[in-house]
Amino acid sequence: MANKVFLLGLDGATWDMLGPLLRDGHLPNLARLKEKGASGTLNSVFPPLSPVAWTSIMTGKNSGKHGIFEFVEHGHDPLKGRVNSSRAIQSNLIWEIAGQHGKKTVMGAIPMSYPPRPKANFPGFFLGDFLSPANAADFSTDPTLFAELEAHLGKPYRAWATKIHDGGNESAVLDDLDDFLEQNLKAIEFLMDRCEWDLFLFDLMAIDRSQHELWHIWDAAHPEAKGREKEVAALRQRYIEFWKTLDRGMGRILAKIPDDATVLVMSDHGFGPITHYVNFNVWLLEQGFIALQDSFYVKQKHWFYRRGLTPEWVYNLMQRLGMADHRVSRFRGKQDSFLDRLGESTFLSRRHIDWSRTRAYAQGNFGQIFLNLKGRQPQGAVEPEDARVLIDALKEALFKIPHPETGEPLVERIYESSELYEGPHSHLAPDLTVVLKDWAYRTIGLHDFTTNRLVSPAFGPTGDHRLEGILIASGPSIQPGSIPPDANLLDIAPTVLQLLGIPVPGDMDGRVLDAMLESSARSDASQSPWAATSETPAEVLNGYGSGYSEEEDAAIQQRLEDLGYL
């Protein structure tokens, strides 16, 4: 069997929000799609972060095989790093595989898809994502069609939105995200009308951005909503209108779907509230795993740090002065104001760490901890034969950290790299990944010491990622009313290939979601496990290069800082 596949990403969508919206009748088009098809929870990968999640969707493989572990790859050098792009992905992508079988793909806004692959003769049409450089010449694979799209939109196409809610700016955020969402929906409709396709892929990043910035508008129990009940209630109605805009757009899109097409609506991760930050580098410094340089200059900074002079303190001062559009990430970008320059000259940061005496450090968005190994890190301090003892000591101490409100252990589980990753690139993985019991407490790995407290009240975004995403599937190959059990992001690529009638590569980690497919569409059980093998092009395995110039890399890292990811 073979038919078309239309995959729409509602980036970060969660049943915790969609459920009530569906129940209250706000999303009739999505409700009809759900009623006539399959639906359930789609579990994300770890960490549930867009570059890792979408690369896993595009490859059907874990990070140990595809090589993407975070937004920025440091290569075990804590002081350097480059933004990951499609050229860092060490595997075939589903549209490359589809193209090898004569299938045409139209895609837009898929994180980690820029720059387009293959570099020449893209099998269809490509639009870049929020990790694309501004004004990139290869943002699309057909400049003429892209110009037609922008003429249709009546304005330049937008690949990202970075407006933030801080300081009571929620109304402006909603205005901006309404525009961003509506433009993306119109772009999808335009491309459906103008392009031939067998596989259509598009991700709506506005959904993710709205929940990062406005979770407290949805969730009246969030600390950010306290004392603003009347204002938040009015804004909540506006936020519901944002979701209605999505549903109206989906109605128009679904009306254009061919009869032989399968529709997959999914999210790369779920969402929920955040109320506190947990900065493991603060703890590692307190416990002696991180050492500071032994100079009067650094000792002076450490003295101020212990007394609370941190970016968090300056951010709170900015809020009081009406400058809340400057988040703490500003102190790692350009310093434009007196307060910025004061912070940069005063704060304790990574530049003050004595790496030759530092045994472990945290780096990343989800509790990743790295040992500072000799022969691996540029200034490694730990002998490889001592790694096991250090890992055990770290795990023992981490499990003893109490939850500040309950007194129970704050940490639920600590994964070693071999428990999460398998493949030729597993050596790039963190040695430990620390998972907290309460996900309203968000782990961060900043060794710029944003705060001097292990646990501190969150500032900036009020929502963040969870593992539980959503999946809705409908079409002639889908069993109505079915619930795919234990569905995972890794299962999307093999399922899409199965629906397209393409053999599934044997080295994919995911499986075809046969439980939601009609019997005629299911994978052939006689294959062991599948007939095809992966043939990743040599240009991928050898590396295309970073995909960005130094200037572009710096600009994108600044964009990620503005979004709260770095």
mmCIF file with all atom_site columns, C-alpha atoms in Angstrom, residues 44 186 259 261 286 383 392 418 535:
data_model
loop_
_atom_site.group_PDB
_atom_site.id
_atom_site.type_symbol
_atom_site.label_atom_id
_atom_site.label_alt_id
_atom_site.label_comp_id
_atom_site.label_asym_id
_atom_site.label_entity_id
_atom_site.label_seq_id
_atom_site.pdbx_PDB_ins_code
_atom_site.Cartn_x
_atom_site.Cartn_y
_atom_site.Cartn_z
_atom_site.occupancy
_atom_site.B_iso_or_equiv
_atom_site.pdbx_formal_charge
_atom_site.auth_seq_id
_atom_site.auth_comp_id
_atom_site.auth_asym_id
_atom_site.auth_atom_id
_atom_site.pdbx_PDB_model_num
ATOM 1 C CA . SER A 1 44  ? 9.100  12.360 23.619 1.00 0.00 ? 44  SER A CA 1
ATOM 2 C CA . LYS A 1 186 ? -1.707 30.651 5.272  1.00 0.00 ? 186 LYS A CA 1
ATOM 3 C CA . ASP A 1 259 ? -8.768 11.374 -0.056 1.00 0.00 ? 259 ASP A CA 1
ATOM 4 C CA . ALA A 1 261 ? -3.753 10.929 2.408  1.00 0.00 ? 261 ALA A CA 1
ATOM 5 C CA . GLU A 1 286 ? 29.112 24.325 46.724 1.00 0.00 ? 286 GLU A CA 1
ATOM 6 C CA . GLU A 1 383 ? 41.655 10.278 35.231 1.00 0.00 ? 383 GLU A CA 1
ATOM 7 C CA . ASP A 1 392 ? 28.839 6.965  42.016 1.00 0.00 ? 392 ASP A CA 1
ATOM 8 C CA . SER A 1 418 ? 24.427 4.082  28.260 1.00 0.00 ? 418 SER A CA 1
ATOM 9 C CA . GLU A 1 535 ? 22.520 3.680  3.474  1.00 0.00 ? 535 GLU A CA 1
#
